[in-house]
CSV table of C-alpha atoms in Angstrom, one decimal:
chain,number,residue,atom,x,y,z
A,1,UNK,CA,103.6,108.1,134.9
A,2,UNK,CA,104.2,109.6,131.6
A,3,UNK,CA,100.9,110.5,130.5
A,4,UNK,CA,101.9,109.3,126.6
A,5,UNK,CA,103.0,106.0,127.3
A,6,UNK,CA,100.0,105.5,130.0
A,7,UNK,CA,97.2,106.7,126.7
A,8,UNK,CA,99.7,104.8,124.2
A,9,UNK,CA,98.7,101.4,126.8
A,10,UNK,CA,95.2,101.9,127.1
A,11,UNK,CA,93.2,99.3,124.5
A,12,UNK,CA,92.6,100.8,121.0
A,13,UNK,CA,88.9,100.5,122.0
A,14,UNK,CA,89.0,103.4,125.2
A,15,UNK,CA,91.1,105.4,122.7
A,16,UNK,CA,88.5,105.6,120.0
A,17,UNK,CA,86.1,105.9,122.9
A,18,UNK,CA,87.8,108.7,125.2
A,19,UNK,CA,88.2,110.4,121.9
A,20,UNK,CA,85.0,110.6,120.1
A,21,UNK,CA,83.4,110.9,123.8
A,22,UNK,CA,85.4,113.9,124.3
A,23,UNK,CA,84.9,115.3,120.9
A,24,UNK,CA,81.2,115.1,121.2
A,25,UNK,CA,81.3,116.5,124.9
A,26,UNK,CA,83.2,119.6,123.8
A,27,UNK,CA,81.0,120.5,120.4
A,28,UNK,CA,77.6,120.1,123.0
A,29,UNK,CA,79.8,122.6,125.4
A,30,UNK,CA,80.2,125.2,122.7
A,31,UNK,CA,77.1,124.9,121.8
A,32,UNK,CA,75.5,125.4,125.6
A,33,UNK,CA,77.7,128.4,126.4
A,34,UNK,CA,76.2,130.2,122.8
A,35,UNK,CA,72.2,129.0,124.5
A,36,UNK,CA,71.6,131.8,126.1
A,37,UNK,CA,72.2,134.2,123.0
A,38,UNK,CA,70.4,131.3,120.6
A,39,UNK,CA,67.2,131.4,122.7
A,40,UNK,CA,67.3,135.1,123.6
A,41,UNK,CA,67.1,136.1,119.8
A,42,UNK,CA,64.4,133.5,119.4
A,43,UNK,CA,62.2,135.8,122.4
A,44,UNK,CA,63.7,139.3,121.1
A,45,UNK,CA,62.4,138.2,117.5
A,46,UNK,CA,59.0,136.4,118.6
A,47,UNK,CA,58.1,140.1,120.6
A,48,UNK,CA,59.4,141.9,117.8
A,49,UNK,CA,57.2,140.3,115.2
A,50,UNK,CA,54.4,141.0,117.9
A,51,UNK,CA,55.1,144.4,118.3
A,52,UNK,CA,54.8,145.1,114.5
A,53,UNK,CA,51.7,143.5,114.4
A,54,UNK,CA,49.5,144.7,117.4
A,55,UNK,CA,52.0,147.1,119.3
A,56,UNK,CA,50.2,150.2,121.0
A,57,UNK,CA,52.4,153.1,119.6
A,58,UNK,CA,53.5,156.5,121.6
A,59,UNK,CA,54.1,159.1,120.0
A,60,UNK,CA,57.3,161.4,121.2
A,61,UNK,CA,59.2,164.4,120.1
A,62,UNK,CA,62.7,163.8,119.0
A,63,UNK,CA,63.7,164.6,122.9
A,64,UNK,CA,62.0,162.0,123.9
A,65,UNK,CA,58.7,163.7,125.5
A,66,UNK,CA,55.4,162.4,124.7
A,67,UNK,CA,53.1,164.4,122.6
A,68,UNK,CA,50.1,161.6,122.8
A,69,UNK,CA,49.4,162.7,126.4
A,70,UNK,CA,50.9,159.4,127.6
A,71,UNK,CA,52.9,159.2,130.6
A,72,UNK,CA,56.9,159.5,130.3
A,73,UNK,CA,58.3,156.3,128.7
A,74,UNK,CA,61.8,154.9,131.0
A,75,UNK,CA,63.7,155.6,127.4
A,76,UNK,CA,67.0,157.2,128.7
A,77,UNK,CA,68.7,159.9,126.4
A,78,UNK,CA,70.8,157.6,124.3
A,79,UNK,CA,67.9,154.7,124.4
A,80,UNK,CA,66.3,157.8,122.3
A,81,UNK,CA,68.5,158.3,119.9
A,82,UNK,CA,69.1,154.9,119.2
A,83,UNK,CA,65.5,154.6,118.3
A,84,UNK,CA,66.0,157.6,116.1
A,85,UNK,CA,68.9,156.4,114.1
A,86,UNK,CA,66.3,153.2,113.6
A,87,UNK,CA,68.0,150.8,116.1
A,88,UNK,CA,66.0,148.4,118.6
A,89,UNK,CA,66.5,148.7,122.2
A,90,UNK,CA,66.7,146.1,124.6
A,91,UNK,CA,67.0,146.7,128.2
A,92,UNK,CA,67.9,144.0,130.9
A,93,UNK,CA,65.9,144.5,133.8
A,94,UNK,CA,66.7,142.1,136.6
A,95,UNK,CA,64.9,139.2,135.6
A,96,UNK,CA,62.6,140.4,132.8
A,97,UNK,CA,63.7,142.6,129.8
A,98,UNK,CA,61.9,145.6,128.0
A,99,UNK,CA,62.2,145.9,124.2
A,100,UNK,CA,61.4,149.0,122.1
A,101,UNK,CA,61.2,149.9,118.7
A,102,UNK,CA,60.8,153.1,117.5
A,103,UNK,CA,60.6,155.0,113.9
A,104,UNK,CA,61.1,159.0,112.9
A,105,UNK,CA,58.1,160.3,111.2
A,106,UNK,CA,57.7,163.5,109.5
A,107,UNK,CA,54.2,165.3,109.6
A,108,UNK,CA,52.7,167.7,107.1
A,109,UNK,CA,54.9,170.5,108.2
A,110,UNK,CA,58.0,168.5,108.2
A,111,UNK,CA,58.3,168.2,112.0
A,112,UNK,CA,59.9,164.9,112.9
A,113,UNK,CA,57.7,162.8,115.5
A,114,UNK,CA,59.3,159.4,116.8
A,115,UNK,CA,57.0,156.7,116.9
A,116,UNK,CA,57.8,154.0,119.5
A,117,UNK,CA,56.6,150.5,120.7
A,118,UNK,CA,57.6,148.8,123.5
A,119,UNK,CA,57.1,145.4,125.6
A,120,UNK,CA,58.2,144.0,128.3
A,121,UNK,CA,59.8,140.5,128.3
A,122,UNK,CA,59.0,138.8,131.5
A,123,UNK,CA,61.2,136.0,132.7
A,124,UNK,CA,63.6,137.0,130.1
A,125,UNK,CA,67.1,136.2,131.8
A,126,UNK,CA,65.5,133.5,133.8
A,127,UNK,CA,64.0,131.4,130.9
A,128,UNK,CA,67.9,131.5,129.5
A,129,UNK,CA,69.4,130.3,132.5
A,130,UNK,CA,66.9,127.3,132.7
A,131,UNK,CA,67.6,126.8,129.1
A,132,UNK,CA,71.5,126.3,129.4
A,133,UNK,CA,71.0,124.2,132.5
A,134,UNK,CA,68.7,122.0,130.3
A,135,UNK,CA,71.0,122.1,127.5
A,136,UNK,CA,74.7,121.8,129.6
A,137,UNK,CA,72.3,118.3,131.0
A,138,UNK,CA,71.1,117.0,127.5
A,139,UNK,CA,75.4,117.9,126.2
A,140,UNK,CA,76.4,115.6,128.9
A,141,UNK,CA,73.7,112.7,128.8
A,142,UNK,CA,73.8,112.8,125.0
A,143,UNK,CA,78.1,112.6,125.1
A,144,UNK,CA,77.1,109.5,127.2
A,145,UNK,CA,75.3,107.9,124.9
A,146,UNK,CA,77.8,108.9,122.1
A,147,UNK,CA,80.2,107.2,124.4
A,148,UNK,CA,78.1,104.3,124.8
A,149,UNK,CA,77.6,103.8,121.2
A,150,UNK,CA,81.5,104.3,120.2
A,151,UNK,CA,82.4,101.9,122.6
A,152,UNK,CA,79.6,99.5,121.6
A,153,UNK,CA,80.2,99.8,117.4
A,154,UNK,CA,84.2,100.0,118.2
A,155,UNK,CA,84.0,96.5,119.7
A,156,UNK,CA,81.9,94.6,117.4
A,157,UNK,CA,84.0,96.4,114.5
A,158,UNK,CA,87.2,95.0,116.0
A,159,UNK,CA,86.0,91.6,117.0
A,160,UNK,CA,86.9,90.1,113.4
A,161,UNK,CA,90.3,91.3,114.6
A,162,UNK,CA,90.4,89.9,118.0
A,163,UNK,CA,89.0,86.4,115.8
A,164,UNK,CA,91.9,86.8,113.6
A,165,UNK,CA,94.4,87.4,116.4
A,166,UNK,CA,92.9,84.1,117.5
A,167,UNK,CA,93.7,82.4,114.9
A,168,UNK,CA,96.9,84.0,113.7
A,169,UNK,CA,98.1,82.5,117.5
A,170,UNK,CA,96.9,79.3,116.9
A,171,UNK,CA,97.7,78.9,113.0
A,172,UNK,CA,99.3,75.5,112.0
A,173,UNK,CA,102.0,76.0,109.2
A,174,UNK,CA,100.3,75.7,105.7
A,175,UNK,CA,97.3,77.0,106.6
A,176,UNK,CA,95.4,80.3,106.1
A,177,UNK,CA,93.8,83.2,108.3
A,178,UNK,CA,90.3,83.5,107.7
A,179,UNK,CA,89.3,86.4,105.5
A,180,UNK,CA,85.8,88.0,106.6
A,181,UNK,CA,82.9,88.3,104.1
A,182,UNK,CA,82.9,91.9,104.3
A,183,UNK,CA,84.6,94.3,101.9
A,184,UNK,CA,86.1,96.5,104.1
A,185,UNK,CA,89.2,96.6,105.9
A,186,UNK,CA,89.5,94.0,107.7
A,187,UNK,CA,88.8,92.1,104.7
A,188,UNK,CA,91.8,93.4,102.8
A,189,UNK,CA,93.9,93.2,106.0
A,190,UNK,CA,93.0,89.4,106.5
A,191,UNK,CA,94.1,89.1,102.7
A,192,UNK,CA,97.4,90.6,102.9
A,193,UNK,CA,98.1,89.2,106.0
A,194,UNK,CA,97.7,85.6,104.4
A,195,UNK,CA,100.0,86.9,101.4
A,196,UNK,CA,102.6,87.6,104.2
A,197,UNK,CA,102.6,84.0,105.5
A,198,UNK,CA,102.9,82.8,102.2
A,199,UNK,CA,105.7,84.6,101.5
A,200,UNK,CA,106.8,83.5,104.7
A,201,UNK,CA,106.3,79.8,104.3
A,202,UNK,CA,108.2,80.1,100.5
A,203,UNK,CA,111.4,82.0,102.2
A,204,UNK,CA,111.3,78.9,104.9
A,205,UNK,CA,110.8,76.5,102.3
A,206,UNK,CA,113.5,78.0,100.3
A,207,UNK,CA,115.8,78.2,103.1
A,208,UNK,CA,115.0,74.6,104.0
A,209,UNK,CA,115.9,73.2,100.8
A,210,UNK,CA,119.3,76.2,100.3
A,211,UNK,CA,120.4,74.6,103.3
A,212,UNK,CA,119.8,71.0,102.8
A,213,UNK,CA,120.9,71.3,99.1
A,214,UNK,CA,124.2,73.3,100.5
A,215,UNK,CA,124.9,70.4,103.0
A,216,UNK,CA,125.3,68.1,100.5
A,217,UNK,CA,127.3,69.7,98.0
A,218,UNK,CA,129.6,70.8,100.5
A,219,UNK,CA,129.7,67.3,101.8
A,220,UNK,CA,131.1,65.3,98.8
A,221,UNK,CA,134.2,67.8,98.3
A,222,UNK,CA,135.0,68.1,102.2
A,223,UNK,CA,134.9,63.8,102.5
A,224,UNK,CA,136.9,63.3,99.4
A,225,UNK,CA,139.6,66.1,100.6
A,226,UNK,CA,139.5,64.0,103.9
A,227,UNK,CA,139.4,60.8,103.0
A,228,UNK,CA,142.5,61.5,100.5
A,229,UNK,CA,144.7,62.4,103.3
A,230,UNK,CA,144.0,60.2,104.9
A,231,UNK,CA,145.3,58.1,102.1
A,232,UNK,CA,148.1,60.3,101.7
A,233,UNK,CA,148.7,59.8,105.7
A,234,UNK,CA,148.3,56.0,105.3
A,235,UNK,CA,151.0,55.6,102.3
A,236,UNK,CA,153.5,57.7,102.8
A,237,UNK,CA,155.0,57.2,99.3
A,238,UNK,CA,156.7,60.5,98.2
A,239,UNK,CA,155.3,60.2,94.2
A,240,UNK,CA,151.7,58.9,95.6
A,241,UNK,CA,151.8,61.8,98.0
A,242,UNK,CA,152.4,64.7,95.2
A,243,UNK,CA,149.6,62.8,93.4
A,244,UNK,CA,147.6,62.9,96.7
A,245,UNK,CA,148.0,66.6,97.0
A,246,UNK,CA,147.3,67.6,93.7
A,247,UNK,CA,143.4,65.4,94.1
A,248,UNK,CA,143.5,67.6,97.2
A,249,UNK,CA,144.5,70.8,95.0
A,250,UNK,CA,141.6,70.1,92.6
A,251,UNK,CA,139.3,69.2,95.2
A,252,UNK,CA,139.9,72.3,97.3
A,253,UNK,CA,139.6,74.9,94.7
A,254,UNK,CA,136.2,73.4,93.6
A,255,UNK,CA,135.4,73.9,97.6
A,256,UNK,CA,136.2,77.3,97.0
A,257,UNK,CA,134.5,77.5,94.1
A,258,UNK,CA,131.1,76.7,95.6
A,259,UNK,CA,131.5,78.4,98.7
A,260,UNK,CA,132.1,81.6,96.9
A,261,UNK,CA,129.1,81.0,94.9
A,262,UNK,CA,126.8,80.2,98.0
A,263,UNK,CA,128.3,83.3,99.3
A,264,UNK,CA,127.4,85.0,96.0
A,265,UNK,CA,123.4,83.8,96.1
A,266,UNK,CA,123.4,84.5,100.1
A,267,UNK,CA,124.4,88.3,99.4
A,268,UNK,CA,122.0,88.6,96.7
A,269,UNK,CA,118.9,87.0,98.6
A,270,UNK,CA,119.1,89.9,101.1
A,271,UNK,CA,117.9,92.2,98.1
A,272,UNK,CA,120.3,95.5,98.4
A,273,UNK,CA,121.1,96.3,94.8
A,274,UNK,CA,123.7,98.7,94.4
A,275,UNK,CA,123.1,101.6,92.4
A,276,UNK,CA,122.6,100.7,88.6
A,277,UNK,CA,124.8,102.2,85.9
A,278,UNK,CA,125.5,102.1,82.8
A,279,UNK,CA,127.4,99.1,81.7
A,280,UNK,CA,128.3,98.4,77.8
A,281,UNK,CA,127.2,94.9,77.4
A,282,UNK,CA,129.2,94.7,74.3
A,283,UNK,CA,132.5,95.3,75.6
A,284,UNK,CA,131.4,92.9,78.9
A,285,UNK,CA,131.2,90.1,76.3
A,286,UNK,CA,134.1,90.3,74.2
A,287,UNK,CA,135.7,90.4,77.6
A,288,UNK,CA,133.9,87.4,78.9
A,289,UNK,CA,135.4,85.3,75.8
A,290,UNK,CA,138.9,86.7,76.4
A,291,UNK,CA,138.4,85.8,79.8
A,292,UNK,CA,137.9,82.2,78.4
A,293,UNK,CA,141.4,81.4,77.8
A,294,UNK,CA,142.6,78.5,75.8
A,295,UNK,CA,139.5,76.1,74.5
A,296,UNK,CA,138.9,74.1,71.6
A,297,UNK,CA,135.3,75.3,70.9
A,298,UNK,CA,135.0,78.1,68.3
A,299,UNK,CA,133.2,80.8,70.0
A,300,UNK,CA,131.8,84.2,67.6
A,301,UNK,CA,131.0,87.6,69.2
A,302,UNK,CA,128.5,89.6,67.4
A,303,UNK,CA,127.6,92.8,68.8
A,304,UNK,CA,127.4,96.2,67.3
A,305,UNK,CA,130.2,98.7,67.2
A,306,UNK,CA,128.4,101.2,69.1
A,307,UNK,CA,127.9,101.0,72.8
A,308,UNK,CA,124.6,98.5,74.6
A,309,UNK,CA,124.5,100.7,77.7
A,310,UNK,CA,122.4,98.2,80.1
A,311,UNK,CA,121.2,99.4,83.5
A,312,UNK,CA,123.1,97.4,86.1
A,313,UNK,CA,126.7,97.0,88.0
A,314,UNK,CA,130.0,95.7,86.1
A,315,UNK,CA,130.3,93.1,88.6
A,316,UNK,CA,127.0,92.3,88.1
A,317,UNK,CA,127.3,91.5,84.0
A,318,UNK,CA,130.7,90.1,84.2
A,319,UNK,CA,129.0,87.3,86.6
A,320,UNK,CA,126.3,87.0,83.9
A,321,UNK,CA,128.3,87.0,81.0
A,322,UNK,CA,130.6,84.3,82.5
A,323,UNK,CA,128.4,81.8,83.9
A,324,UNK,CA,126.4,81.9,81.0
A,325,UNK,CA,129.6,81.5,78.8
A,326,UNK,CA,131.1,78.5,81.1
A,327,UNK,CA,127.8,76.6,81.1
A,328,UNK,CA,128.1,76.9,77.3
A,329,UNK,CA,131.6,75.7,77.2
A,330,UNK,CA,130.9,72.8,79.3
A,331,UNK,CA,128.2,71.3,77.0
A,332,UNK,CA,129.1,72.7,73.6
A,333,UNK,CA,131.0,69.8,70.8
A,334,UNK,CA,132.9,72.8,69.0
A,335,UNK,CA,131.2,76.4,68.6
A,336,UNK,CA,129.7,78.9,70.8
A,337,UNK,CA,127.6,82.5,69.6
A,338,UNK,CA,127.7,85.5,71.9
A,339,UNK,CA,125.6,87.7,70.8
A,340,UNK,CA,124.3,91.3,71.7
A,341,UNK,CA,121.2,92.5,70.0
A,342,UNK,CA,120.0,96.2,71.5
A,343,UNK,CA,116.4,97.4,71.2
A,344,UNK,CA,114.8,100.7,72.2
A,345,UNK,CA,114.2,99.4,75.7
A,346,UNK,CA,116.1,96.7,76.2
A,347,UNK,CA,119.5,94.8,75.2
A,348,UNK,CA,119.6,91.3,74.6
A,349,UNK,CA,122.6,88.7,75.0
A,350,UNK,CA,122.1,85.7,73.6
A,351,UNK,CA,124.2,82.9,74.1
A,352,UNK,CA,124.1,79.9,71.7
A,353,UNK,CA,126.1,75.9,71.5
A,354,UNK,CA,125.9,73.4,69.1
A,355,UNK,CA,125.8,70.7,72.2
A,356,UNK,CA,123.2,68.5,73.4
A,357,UNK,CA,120.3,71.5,74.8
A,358,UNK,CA,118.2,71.4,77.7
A,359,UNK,CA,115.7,68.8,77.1
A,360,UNK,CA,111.6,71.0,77.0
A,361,UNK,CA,111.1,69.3,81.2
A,362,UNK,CA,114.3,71.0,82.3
A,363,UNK,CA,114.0,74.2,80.9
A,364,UNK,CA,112.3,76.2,83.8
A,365,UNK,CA,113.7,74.1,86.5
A,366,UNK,CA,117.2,74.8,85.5
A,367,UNK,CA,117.3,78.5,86.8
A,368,UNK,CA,116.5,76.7,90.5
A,369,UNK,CA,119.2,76.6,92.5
A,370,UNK,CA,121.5,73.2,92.8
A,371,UNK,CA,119.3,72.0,89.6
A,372,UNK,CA,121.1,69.9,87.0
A,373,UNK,CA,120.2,68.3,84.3
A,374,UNK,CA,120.9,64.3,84.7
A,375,UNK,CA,123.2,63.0,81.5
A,376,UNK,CA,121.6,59.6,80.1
A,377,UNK,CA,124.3,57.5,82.3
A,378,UNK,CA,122.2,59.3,85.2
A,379,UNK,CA,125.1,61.5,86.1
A,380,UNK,CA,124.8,65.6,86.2
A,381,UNK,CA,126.7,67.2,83.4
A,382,UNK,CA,129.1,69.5,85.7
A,383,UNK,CA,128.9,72.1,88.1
A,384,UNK,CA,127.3,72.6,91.4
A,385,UNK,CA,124.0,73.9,89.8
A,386,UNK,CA,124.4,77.6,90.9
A,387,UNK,CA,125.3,79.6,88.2
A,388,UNK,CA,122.5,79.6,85.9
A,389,UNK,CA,120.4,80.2,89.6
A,390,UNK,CA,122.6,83.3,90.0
A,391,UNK,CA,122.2,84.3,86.6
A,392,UNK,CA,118.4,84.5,87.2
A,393,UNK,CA,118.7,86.3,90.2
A,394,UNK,CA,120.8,89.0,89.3
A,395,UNK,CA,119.0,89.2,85.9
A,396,UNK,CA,115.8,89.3,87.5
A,397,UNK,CA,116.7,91.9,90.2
A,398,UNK,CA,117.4,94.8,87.5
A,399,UNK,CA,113.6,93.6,86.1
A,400,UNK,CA,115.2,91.8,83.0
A,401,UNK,CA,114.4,88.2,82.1
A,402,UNK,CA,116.1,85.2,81.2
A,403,UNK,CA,115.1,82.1,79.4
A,404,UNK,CA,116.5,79.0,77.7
A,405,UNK,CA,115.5,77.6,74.4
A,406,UNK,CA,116.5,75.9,71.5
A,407,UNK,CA,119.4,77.2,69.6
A,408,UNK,CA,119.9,77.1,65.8
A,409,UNK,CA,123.0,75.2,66.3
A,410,UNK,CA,121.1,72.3,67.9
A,411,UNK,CA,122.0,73.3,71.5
A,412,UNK,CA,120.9,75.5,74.2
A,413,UNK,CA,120.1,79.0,73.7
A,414,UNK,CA,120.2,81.3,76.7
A,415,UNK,CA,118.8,84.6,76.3
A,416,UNK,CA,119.2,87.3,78.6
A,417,UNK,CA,117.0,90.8,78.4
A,418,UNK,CA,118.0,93.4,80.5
A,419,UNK,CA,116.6,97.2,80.3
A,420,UNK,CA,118.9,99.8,78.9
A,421,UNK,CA,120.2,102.5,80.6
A,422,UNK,CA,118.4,105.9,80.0
């Protein structure tokens, strides 16, 4: 078995475990194997600190030979001139150890005399040895217990987890995780995790109501497209048919219409913008109103002569600019405003009618997608209720706003702000 997907199985509990057990196993190690040096400096520095204070000192010439009348010190030749040149000695010596310290001193004549003291540390090797096994035992009991306690702290960190895991599984729709009383972690993951199913339950919501809203719309043209040819079927009357058709005609292209715009809003929910640039508002809305055509309403540009570079796509203000512009047309009595007003930050479009406005209740609602405003006969005023929604949702996506207020004509005033292009 690979030995990465067999650690990458194991619970996140023997991980941290393994791991810190290790970790703590291998610093104790280290420290064991440098024991034996550790406690041999603590005896070398104990007898030299004893030597110093009660030491019985030879006295040798610089050869080595004793001049006190003391036997022959075991000091080989360069044990001697260590001692000379002011070094310690330390000698291994099966199980013990002898240590000397010696010292040059001159006497009245000038003749060097080396002073040395010496001891003999009994047991020497042997108390290291029994040291490192004591301490190789305490690195491996006390790695144990580190074990223990990882694995013991490990699972009562993670059981809020395993409760939340709980009750993620057996979380009704609507409802929330519950978010521990700690401030930790687990505390902020518990929070997020609720703003993720929240999220969650708005997109299905959403969707629930795109669908259900699309059904319908889509229903009325498909039935009257049917239910005219079958008419047309029914009476075969060449004049009735042609008048048949062109019903058809009508009804198909507003088909069309709506399915392109559902298309539109399904495109844009997936949230890939394209790559802003640069777009000259200005110029977009004079081409807007060309785009118009033939109308009976008076409808003004005013925009500067210089360019209102905006940061977003040309397809993206062209869709902007012209479902703002229809929606005026469709309510307006006999004059429409375009207007583009740049700012150090941002542009603004405003478009303004003289016709009835969007009544104070409506205005926030009528950005939602197959919203319309109901006429005072209890009929909507036109469309299929996605274009100001798309207008939001392009607007939005390039962080701009959009709003609707009261225009100085009497009508609706729709104002657009979008960031300018730097």
């Amino acid at each position: 078995m690979n030995p990465r997907r067999w650690w990458l199985r194991r619970t996140l509990r023997f991980r941290i475990t393994v791991v810190a057990t290790g970790v703590a196993l291998l610093c104790l190690l280290a420290f064991t194997l440098l024991a034996p040096r550790l406690i041999g400096a603590v005896q070398v520095r104990a007898v030299d600190a004893e030597l110093e204070r009660v030491g019985a000192e030879r006295v040798l010439d610089t050869a080595g030979n004793p001049l006190d009348g003391g036997p022959r010190l075991d000091l080989t030749p360069g044990e001697v001139r260590e001692l000379k040149a002011g070094q310690r000695v330390l000698r291994l010596d099966g199980g013990s150890a002898h240590r000397w310290v010696g010292r040059v001193v001159f006497t009245a004549d000038g003749t060097p005399r080396l002073h040395v003291v010496g001891d003999t540390l009994v047991g020497y090797q042997h108390a290291n040895r029994l040291g490192t096994r004591w301490l190789l035992l305490a690195a491996v009991l006390v790695a144990c217990l580190v074990g223990i306690a990882t694995w013991l702290s490990v699972r009562s960190s993670l059981r809020p987890v395993e409760r939340l895991r709980l009750a993620a599984g057996a979380l009704p729709r609507g409802e929330r995780l519950p978010v521990p009383e700690a401030r930790d972690e687990l505390q902020a993951l518990a929070v997020a995790l609720n703003g993720l199913l929240s999220r969650r339950d708005e997109a299905t919501e959403r969707l629930r109501r795109f669908t259900g809203d699309a059904a319908h719309e889509l229903r009325s043209p498909v039935t009257s497209v049917r239910a005219q040819a079958e008419v047309a079927v029914a009476h075969p009357d060449p004049d009735f048919s042609i008048e048949v058709l062109e019903s058809v005609v009508e009804e198909s292209e507003r088909l069309s219409a709506l399915v392109d715009a559902l298309l539109l809003l399904a495109r844009a929910d997936t949230g890939e913008l394209p790559r802003a640039e640069p777009v000259d508002l200005a110029l977009q809305a004079q081409a807007a109103v060309d785009r118009l055509g033939d109308t009976d309403l008076l409808v003004q540009v005013a925009a500067p002569m210089s360019a209102c570079m905006v940061s977003a796509t040309k397809s993206e203000v062209e869709l902007v600019v012209d479902n703002l512009l229809r929606n005026a047309a469709r309510h307006a009595r006999s004059f429409i405003r375009v207007s583009v007003l740049p700012a150090a930050r941002e542009v603004r479009l405003v478009v303004d009618d003289d016709g009835r406005g969007v009544p104070e209740e409506h205005r926030e609602k009528v950005f939602d997608r197959f919203y319309r405003v109901e006429s005072d006969r209890g009929r909507a005023t036109g469309g299929f209720g996605l274009g100001l929604a798309l207008v939001a949702h392009l607007v939005r996506g390039r962080r701009g706003s959009v709003r609707v207020t009261e225009s100085p004509e009497g009508g609706a005033r729709f104002e657009v702000r979008w960031p300018s292009y730097r």
